[in-house]
XYZ file of N, CA and C in Angstrom:
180
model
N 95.596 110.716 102.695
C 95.009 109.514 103.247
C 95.505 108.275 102.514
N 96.492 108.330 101.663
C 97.288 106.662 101.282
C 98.010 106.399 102.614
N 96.900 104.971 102.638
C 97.863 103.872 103.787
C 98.339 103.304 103.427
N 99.846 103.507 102.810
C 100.368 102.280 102.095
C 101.245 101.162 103.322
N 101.253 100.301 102.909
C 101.821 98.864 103.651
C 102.684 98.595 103.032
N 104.405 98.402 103.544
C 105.389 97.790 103.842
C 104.928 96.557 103.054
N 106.294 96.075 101.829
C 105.812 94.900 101.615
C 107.613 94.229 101.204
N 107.435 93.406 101.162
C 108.769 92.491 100.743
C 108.687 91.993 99.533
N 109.509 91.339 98.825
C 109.844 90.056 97.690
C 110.311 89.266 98.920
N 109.892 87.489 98.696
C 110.572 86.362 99.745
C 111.891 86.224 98.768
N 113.110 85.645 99.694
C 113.896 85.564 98.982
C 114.432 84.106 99.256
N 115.184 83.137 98.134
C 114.928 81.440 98.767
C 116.240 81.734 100.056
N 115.653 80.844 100.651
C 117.139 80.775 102.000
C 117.685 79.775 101.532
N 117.575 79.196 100.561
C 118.343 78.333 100.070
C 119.860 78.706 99.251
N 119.024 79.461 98.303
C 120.497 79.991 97.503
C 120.102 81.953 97.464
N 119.352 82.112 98.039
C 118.973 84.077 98.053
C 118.676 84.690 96.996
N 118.053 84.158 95.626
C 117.590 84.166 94.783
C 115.744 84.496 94.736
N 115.959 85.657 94.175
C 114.215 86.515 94.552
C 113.023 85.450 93.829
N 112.348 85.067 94.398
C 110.779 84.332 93.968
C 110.214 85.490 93.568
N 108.796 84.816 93.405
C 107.898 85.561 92.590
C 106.905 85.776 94.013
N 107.136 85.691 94.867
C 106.048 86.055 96.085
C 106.333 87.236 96.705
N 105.463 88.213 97.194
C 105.694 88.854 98.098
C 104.465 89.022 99.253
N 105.267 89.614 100.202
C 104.572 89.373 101.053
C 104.198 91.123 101.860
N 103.353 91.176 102.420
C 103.244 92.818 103.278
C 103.444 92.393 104.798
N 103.566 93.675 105.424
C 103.556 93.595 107.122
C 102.483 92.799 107.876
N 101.579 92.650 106.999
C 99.699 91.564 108.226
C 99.745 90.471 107.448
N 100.640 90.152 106.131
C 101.152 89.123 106.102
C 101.054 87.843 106.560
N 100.544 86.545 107.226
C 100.967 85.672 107.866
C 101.133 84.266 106.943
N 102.198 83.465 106.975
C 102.435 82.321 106.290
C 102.540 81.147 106.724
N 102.097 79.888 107.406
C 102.258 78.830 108.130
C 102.627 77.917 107.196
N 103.984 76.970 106.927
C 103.985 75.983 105.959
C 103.786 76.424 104.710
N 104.278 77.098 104.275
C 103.807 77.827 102.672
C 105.123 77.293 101.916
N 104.620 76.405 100.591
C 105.934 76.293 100.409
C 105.740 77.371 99.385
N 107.234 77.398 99.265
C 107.443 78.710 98.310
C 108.760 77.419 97.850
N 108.182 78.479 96.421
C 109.363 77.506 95.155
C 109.817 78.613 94.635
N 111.449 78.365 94.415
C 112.527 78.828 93.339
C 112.554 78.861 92.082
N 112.473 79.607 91.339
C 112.650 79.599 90.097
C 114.189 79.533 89.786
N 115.162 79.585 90.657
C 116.249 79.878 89.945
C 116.982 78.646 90.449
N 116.532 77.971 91.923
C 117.416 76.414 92.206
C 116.245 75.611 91.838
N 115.682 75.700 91.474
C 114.161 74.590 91.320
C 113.692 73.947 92.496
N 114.031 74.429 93.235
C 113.649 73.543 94.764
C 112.629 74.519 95.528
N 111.443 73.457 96.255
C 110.455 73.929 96.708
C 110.860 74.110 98.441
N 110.455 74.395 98.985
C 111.120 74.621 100.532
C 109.707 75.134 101.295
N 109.515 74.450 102.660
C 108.166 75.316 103.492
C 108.909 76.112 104.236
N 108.090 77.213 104.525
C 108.536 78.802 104.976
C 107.264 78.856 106.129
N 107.434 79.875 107.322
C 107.092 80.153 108.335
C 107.301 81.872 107.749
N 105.805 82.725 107.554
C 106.065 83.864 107.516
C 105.120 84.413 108.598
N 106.008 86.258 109.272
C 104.792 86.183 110.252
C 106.152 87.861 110.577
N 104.945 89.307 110.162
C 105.522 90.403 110.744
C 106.799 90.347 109.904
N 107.055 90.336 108.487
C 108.124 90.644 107.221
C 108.929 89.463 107.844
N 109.052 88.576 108.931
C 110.224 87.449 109.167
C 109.869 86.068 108.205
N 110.877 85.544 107.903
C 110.838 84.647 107.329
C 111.811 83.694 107.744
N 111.130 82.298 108.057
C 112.147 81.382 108.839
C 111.766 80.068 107.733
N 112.466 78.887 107.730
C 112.406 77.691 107.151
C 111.046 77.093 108.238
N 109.874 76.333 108.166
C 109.354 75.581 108.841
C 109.790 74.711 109.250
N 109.460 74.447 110.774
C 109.937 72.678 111.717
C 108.628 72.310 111.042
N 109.929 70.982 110.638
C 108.722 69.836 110.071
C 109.285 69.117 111.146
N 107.718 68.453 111.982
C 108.384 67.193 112.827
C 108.725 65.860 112.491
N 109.478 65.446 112.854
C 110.432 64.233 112.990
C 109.644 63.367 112.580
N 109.670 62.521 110.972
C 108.310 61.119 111.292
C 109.315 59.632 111.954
């Protein structure tokens, strides 16, 4: 009876360098920024079902 869950490390889409986040399959992330430890740059992320996309920020 272990239900184990599918899980990831995020990785930056910036330079593909592993963060310190992970994430599982029920997972969901709206605007999350997630920061780099290795480019120092913070970036918002869209997580949702192990995908990981950059967030649309709209146009000001």
């Amino acid at each position: 009876m272990n239900h184990r869950k599918e899980s990831r490390w995020i990785h930056c889409p910036i330079c593909g360098g592993k963060t310190r986040t992970k994430v599982y399959e029920d997972t969901v992330l709206i605007k999350f920024p997630l920061y780099c430890p290795k480019c120092k740059r913070e970036i918002l992320i869209d997580v949702v079902k192990l995908k990981m996309v950059p967030s649309k920020e709209p146009d000001a």
